[in-house]
PDB file of C-alpha atoms and ligand atoms in Angstrom:
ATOM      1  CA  UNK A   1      93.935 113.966 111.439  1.00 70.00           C
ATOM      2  CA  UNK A   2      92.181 110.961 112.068  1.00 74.00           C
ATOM      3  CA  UNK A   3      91.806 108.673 108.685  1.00 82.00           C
ATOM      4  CA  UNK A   4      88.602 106.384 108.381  1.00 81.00           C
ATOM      5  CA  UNK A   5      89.271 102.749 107.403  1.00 83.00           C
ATOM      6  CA  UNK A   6      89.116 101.505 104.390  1.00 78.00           C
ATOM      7  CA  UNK A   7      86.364  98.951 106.105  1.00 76.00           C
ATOM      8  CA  UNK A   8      84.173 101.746 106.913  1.00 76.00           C
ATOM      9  CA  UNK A   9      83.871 103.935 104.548  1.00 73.00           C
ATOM     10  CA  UNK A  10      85.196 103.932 101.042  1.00 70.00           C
ATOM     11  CA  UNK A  11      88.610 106.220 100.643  1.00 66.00           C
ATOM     12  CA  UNK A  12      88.759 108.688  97.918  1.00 64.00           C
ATOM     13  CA  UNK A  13      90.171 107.822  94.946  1.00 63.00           C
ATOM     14  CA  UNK A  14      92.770 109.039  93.182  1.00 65.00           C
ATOM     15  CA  UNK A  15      94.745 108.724  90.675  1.00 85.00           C
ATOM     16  CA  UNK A  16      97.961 107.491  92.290  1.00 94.00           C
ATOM     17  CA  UNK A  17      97.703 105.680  95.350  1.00 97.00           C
ATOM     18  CA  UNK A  18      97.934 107.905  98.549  1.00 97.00           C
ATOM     19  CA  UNK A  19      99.804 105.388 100.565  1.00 98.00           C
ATOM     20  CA  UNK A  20     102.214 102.654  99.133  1.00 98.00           C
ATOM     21  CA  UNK A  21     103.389  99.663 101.447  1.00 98.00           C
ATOM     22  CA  UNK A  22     106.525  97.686 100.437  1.00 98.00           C
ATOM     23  CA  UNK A  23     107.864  93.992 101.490  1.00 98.00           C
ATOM     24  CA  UNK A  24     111.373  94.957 100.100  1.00 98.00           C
ATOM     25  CA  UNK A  25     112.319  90.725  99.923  1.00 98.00           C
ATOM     26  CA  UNK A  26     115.055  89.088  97.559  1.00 98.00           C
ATOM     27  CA  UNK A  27     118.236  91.307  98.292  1.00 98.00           C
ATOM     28  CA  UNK A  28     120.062  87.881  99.386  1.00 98.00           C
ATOM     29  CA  UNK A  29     119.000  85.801  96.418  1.00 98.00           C
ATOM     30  CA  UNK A  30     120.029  89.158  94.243  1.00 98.00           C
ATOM     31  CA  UNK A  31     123.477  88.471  95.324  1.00 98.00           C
ATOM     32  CA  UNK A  32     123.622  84.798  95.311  1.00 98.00           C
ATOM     33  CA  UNK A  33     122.493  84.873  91.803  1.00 98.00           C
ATOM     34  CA  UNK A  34     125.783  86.836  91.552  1.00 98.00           C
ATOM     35  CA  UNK A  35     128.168  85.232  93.587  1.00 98.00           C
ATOM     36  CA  UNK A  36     128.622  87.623  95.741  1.00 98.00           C
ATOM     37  CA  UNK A  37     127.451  87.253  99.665  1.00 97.00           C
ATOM     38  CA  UNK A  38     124.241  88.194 101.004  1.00 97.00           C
ATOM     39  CA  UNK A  39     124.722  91.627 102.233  1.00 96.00           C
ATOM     40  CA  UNK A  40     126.275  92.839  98.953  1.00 97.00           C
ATOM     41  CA  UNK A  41     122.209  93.121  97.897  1.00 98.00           C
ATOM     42  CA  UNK A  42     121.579  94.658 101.127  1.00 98.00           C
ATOM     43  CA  UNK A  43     124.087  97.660 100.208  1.00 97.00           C
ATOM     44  CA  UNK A  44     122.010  97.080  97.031  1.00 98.00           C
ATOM     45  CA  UNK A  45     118.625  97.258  98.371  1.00 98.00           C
ATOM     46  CA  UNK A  46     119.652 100.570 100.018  1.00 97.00           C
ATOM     47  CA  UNK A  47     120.026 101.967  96.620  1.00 98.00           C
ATOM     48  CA  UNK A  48     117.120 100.835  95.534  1.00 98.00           C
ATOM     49  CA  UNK A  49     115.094 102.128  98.640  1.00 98.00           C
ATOM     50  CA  UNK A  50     116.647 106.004  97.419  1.00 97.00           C
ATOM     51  CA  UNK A  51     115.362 105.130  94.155  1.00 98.00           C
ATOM     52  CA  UNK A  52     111.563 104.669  95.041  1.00 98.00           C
ATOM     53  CA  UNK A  53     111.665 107.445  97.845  1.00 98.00           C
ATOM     54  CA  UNK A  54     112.674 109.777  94.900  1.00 98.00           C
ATOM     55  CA  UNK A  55     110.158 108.438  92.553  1.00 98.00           C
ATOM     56  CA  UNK A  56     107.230 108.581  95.082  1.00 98.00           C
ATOM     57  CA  UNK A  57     108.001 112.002  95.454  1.00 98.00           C
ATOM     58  CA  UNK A  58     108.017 112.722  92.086  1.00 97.00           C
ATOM     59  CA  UNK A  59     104.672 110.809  91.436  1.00 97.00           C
ATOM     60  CA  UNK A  60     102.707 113.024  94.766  1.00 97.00           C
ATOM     61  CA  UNK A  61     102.375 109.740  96.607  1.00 98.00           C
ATOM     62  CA  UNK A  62     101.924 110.994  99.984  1.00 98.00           C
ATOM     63  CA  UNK A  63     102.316 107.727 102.400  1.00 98.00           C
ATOM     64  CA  UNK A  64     105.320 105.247 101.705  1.00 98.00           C
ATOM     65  CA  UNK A  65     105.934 102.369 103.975  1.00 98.00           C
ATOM     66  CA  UNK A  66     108.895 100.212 103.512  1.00 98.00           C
ATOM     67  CA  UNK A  67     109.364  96.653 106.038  1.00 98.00           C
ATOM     68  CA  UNK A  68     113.086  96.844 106.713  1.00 97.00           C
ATOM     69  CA  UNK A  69     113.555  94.490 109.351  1.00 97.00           C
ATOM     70  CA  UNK A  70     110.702  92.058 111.010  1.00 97.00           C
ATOM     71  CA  UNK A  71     110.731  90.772 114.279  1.00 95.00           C
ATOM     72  CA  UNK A  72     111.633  87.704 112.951  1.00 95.00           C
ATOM     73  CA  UNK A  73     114.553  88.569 111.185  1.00 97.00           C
ATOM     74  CA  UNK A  74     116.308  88.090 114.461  1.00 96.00           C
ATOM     75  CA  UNK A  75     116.515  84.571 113.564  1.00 97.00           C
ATOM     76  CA  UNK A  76     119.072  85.459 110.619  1.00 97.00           C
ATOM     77  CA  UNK A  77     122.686  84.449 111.351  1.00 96.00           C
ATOM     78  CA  UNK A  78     123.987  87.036 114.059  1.00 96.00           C
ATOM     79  CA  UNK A  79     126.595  88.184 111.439  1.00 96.00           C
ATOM     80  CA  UNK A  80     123.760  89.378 109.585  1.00 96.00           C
ATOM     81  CA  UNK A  81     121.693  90.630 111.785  1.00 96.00           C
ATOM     82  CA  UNK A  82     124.362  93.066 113.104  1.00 94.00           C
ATOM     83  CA  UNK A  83     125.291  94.048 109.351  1.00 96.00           C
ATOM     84  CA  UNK A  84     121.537  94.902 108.620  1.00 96.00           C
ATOM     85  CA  UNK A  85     121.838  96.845 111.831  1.00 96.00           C
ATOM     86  CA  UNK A  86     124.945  98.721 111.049  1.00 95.00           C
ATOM     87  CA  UNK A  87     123.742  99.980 107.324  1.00 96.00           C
ATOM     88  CA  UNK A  88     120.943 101.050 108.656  1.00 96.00           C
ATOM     89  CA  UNK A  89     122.910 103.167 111.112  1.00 95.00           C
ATOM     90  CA  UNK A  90     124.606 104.302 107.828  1.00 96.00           C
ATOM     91  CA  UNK A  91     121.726 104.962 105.568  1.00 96.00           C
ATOM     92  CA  UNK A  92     120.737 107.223 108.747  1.00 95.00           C
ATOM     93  CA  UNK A  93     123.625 109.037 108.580  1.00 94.00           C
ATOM     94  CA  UNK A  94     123.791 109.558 105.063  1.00 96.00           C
ATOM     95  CA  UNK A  95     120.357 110.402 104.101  1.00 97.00           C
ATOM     96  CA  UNK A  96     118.571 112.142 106.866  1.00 97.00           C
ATOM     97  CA  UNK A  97     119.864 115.856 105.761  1.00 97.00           C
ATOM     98  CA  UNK A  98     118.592 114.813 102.503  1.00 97.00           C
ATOM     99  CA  UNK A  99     115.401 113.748 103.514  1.00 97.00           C
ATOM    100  CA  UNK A 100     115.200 116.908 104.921  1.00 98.00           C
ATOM    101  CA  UNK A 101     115.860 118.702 102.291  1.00 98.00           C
ATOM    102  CA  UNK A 102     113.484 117.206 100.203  1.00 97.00           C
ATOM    103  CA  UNK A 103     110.274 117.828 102.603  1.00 98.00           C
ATOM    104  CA  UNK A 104     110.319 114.229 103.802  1.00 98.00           C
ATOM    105  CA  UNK A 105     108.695 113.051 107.763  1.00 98.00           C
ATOM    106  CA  UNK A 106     110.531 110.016 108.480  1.00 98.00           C
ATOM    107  CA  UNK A 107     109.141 107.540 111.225  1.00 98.00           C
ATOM    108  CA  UNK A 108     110.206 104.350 112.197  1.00 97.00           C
ATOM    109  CA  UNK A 109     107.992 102.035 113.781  1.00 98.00           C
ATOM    110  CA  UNK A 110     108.624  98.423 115.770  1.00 97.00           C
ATOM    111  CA  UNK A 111     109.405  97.383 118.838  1.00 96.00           C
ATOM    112  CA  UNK A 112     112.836  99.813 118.937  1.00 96.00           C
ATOM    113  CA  UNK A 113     113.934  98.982 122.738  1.00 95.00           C
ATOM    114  CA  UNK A 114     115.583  96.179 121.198  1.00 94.00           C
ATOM    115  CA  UNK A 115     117.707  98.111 119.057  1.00 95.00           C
ATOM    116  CA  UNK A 116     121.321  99.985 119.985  1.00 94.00           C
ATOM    117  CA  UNK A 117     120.603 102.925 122.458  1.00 96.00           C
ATOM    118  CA  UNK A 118     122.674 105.008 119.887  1.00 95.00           C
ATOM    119  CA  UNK A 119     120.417 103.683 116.905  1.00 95.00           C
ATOM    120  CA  UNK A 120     117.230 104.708 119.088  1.00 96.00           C
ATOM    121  CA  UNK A 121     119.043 108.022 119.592  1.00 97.00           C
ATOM    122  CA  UNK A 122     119.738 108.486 116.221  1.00 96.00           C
ATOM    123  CA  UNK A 123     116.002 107.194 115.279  1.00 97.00           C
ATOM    124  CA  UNK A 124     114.683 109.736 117.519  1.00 97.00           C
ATOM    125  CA  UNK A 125     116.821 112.804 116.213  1.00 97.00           C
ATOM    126  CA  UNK A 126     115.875 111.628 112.441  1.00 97.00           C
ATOM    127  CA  UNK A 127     112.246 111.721 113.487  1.00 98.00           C
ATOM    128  CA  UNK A 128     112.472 115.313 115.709  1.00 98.00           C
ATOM    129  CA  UNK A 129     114.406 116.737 112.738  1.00 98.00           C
ATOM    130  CA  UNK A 130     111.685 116.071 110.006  1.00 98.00           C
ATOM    131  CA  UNK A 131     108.470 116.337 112.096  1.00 98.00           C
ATOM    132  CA  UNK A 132     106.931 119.192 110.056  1.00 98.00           C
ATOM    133  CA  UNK A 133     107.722 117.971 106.562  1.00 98.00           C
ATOM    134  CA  UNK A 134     104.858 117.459 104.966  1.00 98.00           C
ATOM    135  CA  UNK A 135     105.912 115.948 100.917  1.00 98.00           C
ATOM    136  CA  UNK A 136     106.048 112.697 101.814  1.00 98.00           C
ATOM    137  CA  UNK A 137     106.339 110.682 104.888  1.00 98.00           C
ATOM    138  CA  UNK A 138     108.459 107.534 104.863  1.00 98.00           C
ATOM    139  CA  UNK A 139     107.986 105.039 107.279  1.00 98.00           C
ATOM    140  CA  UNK A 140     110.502 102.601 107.912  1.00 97.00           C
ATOM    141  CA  UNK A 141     108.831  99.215 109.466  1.00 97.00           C
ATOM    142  CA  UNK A 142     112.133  97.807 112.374  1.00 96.00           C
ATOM    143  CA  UNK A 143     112.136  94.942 114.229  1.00 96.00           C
ATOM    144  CA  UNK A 144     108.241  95.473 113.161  1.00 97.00           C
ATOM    145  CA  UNK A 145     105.827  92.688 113.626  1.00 97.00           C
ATOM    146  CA  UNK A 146     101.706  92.855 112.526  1.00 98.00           C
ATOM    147  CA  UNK A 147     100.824  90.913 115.759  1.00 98.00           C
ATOM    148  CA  UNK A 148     103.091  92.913 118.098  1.00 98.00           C
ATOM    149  CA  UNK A 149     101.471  96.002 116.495  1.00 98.00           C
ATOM    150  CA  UNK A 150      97.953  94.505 117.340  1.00 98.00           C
ATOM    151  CA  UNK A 151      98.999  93.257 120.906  1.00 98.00           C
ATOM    152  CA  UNK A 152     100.498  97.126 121.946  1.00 98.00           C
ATOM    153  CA  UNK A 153      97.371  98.866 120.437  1.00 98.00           C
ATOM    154  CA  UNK A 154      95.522  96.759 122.203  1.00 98.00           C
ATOM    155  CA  UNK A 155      97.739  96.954 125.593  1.00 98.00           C
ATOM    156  CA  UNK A 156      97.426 101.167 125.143  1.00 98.00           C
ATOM    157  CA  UNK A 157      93.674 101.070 124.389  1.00 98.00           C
ATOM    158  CA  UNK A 158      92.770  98.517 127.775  1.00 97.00           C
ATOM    159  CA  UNK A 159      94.944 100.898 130.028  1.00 97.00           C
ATOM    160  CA  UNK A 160      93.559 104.034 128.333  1.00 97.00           C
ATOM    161  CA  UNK A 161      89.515 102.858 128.966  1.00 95.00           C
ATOM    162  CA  UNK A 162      89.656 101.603 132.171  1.00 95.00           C
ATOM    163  CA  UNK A 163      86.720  99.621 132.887  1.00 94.00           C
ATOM    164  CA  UNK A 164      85.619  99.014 129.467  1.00 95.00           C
ATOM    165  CA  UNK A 165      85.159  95.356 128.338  1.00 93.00           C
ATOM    166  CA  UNK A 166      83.327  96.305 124.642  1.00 96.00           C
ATOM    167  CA  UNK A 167      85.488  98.395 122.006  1.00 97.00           C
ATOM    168  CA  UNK A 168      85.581  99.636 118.293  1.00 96.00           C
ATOM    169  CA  UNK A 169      87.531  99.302 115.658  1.00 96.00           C
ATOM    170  CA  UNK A 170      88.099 102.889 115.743  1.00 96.00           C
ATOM    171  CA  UNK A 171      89.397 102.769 120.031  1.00 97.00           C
ATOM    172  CA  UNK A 172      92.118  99.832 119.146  1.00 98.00           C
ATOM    173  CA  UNK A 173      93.731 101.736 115.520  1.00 97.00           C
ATOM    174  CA  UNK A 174      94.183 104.586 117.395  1.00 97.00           C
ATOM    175  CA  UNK A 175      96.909 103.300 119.134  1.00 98.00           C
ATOM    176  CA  UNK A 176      98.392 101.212 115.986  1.00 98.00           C
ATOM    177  CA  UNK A 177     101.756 102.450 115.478  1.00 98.00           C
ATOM    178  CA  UNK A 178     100.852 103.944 111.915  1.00 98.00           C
ATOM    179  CA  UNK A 179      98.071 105.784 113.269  1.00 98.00           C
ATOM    180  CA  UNK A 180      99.077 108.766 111.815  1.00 98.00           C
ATOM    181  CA  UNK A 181      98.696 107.640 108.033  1.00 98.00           C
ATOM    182  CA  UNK A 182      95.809 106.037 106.029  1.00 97.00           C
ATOM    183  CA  UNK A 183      95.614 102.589 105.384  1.00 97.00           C
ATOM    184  CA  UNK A 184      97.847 101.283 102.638  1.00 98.00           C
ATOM    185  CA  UNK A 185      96.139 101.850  99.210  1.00 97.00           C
ATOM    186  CA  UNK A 186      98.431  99.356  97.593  1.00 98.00           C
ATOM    187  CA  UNK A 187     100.750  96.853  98.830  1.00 98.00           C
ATOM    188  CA  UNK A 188     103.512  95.462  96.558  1.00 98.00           C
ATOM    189  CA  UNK A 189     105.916  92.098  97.687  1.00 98.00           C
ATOM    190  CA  UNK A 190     109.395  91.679  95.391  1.00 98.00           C
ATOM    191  CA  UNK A 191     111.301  88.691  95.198  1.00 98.00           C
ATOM    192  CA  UNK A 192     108.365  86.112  93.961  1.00 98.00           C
ATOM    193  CA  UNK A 193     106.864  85.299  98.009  1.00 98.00           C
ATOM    194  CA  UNK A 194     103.176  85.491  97.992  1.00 98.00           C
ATOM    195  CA  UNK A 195     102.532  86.303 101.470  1.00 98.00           C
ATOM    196  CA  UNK A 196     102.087  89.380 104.115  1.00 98.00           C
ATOM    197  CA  UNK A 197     105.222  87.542 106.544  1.00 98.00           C
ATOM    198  CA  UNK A 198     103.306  89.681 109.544  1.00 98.00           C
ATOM    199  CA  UNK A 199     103.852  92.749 107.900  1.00 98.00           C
ATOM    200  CA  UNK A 200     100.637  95.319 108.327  1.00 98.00           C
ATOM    201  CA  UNK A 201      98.043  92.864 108.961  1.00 98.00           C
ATOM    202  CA  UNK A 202      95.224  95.027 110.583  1.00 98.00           C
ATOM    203  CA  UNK A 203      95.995  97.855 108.136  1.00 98.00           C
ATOM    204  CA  UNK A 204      96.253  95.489 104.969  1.00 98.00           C
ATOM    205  CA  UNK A 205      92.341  94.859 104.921  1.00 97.00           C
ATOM    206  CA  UNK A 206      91.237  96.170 101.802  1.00 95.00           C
ATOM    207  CA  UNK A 207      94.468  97.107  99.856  1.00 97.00           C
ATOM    208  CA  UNK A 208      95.287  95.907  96.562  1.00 97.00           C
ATOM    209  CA  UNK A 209      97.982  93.276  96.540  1.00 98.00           C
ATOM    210  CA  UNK A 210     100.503  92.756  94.320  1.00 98.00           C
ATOM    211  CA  UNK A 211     103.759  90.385  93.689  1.00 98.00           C
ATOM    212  CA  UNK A 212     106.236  90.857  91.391  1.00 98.00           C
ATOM    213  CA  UNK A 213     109.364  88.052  91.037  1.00 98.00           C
ATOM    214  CA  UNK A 214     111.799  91.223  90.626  1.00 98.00           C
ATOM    215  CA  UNK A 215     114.299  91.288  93.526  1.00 98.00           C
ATOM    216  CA  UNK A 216     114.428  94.154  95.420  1.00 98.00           C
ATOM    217  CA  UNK A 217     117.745  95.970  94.668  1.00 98.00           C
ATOM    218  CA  UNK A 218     115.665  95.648  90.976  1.00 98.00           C
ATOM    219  CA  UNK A 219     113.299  97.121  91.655  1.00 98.00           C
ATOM    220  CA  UNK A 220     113.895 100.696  89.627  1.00 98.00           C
ATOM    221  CA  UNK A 221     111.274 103.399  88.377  1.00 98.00           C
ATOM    222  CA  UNK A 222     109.921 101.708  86.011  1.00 98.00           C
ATOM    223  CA  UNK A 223     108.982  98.643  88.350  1.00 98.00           C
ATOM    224  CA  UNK A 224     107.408 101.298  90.463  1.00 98.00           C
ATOM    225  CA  UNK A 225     104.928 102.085  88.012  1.00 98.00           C
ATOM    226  CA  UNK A 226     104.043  99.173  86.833  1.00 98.00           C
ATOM    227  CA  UNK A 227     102.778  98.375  90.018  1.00 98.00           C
ATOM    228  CA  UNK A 228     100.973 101.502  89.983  1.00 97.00           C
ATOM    229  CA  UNK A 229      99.377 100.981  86.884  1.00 96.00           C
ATOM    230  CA  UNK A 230      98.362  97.264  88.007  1.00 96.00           C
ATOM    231  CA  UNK A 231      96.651  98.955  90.641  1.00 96.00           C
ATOM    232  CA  UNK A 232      95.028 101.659  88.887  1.00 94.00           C
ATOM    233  CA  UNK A 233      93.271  98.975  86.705  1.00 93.00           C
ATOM    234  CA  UNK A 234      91.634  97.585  89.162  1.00 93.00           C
ATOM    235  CA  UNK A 235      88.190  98.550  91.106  1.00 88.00           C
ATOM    236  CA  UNK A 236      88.214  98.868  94.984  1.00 87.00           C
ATOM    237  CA  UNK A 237      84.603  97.614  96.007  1.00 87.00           C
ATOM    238  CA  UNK A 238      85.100  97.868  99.884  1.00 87.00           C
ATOM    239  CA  UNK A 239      82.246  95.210  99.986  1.00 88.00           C
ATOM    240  CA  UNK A 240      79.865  97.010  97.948  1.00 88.00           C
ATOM    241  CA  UNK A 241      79.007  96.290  94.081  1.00 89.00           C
ATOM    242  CA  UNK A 242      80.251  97.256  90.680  1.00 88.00           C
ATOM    243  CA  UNK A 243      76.818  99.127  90.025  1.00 89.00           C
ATOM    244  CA  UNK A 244      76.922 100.816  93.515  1.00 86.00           C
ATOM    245  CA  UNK A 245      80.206 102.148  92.756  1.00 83.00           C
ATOM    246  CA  UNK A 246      79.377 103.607  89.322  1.00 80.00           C
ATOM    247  CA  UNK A 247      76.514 105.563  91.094  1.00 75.00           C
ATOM    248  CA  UNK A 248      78.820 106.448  94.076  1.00 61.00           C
ATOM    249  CA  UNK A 249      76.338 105.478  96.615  1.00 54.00           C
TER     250      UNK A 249
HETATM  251  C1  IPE B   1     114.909  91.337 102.298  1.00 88.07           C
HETATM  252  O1  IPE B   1     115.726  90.495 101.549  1.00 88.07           O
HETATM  253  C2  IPE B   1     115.672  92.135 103.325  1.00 88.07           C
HETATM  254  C3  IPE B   1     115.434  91.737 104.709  1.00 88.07           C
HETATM  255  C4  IPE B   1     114.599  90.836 105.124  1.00 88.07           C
HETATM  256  C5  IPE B   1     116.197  92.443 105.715  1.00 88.07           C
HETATM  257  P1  IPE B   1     116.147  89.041 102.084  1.00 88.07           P
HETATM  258  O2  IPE B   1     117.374  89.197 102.907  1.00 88.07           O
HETATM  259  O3  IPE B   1     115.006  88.398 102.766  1.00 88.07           O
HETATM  260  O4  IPE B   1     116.479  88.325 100.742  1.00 88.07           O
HETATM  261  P2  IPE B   1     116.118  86.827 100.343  1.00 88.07           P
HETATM  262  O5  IPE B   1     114.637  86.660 100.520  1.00 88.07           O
HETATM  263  O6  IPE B   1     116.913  85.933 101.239  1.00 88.07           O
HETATM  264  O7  IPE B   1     116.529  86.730  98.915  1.00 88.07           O
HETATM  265  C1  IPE B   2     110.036  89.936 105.134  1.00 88.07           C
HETATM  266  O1  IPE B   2     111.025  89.288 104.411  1.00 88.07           O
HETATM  267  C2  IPE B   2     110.626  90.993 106.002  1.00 88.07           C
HETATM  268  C3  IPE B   2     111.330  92.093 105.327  1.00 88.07           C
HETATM  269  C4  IPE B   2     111.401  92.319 104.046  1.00 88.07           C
HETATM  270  C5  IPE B   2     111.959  93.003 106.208  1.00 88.07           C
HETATM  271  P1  IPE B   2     111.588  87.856 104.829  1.00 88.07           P
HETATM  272  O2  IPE B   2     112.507  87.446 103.773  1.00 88.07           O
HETATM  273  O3  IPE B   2     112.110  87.906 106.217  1.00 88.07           O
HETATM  274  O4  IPE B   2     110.245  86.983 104.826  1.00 88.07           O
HETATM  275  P2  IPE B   2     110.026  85.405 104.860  1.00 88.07           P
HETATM  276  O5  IPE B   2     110.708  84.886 106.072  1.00 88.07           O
HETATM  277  O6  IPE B   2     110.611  84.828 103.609  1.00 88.07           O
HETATM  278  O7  IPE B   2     108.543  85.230 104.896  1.00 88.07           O
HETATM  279 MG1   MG B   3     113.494  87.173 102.125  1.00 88.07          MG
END
């Protein structure tokens, strides 16, 4: 199915948003502020990641997209890099039968040929196993970077139109990574930072942005919807005016 941007045409709306995108930031300062070291929130974070899978579900959101690692977190003290890398190897091997179980298409996109050969292995199995679920599907955004997304789209769409010096919008997010899912509806950053940090920045055109200071292994139900609600009080113009939309022209 092939999903027409929210820059040319307006998306339906609903009630809930279709497709919820997630900077999941403040799991170190969660544990600072307790004393405890930095990957303590990480454990916590993973916690709160079940959480909001759970409660999407419950809620019929269709789409939800959660940046785990960017591709600049390689930066991060090695220790911490290979601890991120090692619970996610966990939270793999713990949750993907569940997943499962519960309907749920996982994908994870980013550049992967970085990662462990066993982590891509297990990525792939995870993704083979829950191909045909259709309740939700949960994207996890790895070693995932907005302008790297761009720059392979755009690598894939030169080599697949030989010849061709004058493209659409349509030709290049084709080959985005999330091709397969709508454009994010809403977008939500914990942990007080006001800024996309080269998460989905083609994608991100017209969603509705919020920031909340909550940390992310805080971030519980009820933190869930009221970014929902946020969103649901607000009117999605695409360009157009308040009149035009009233009239649905
Ligand atoms: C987000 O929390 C998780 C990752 C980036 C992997 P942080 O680790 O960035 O937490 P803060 O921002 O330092 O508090
Ligand atoms: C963004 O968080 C990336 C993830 C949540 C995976 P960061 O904590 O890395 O972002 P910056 O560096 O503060 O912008
Ligand atoms: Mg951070």
């Amino acid at each position: 199915m092939i999903f027409k941007s929210s820059t040319t045409a307006v998306p339906d709306a609903s009630s809930v948003p279709q497709h919820i995108a997630i900077i999941m930031d403040g799991n170190g300062r969660w544990a600072t502020k307790r004393f405890l070291p930095r990957v303590a929130g990480h454990m916590k974070g993973v916690e709160a990641v079940r959480d909001c899978v759970d409660a999407c579900v419950g809620r019929g959101i269709k789409y939800l997209t959660l940046f785990a690692f960017s591709s600049e977190n390689w930066r991060r003290p090695e220790e911490e890099v290979s601890l991120l890398m090692r619970l996610f190897v966990t939270a793999l091997e713990r949750e993907v039968s569940k997943m499962h179980a519960n309907d749920i298409r996982l994908k994870v996109v980013g550049d992967l040929s970085r990662f462990d050969p066993k982590l891509q292995d297990m990525i792939a199995n995870a993704q083979r196993r829950t191909a045909n679920n259709t309740q939700l599907t949960l994207t996890v955004c790895a070693n995932y970077g907005g302008r790297w997304d761009i720059m392979q789209a755009t690598s894939k769409m030169v080599a697949a139109n030989p010849g061709v010096v004058d493209f659409t919008e349509e030709q290049l997010a084709e080959h985005l990574a999330m091709a397969y899912a709508p454009e994010p509806d809403l977008f939500i950053r914990t942990g007080g930072e006001e800024r996309i940090s080269n998460f989905l920045l083609w994608q991100l055109a017209y969603s509705e942005l919020y920031f909340t200071d909550t940390f992310w292994p805080d971030f519980n139900t009820g933190a869930l919807d009221a970014a929902i609600s946020s969103y649901q009080s607000r009117e999605r113009r695409f360009g157009r005016t308040g009149a035009q939309l009233e009239t649905k022209t």
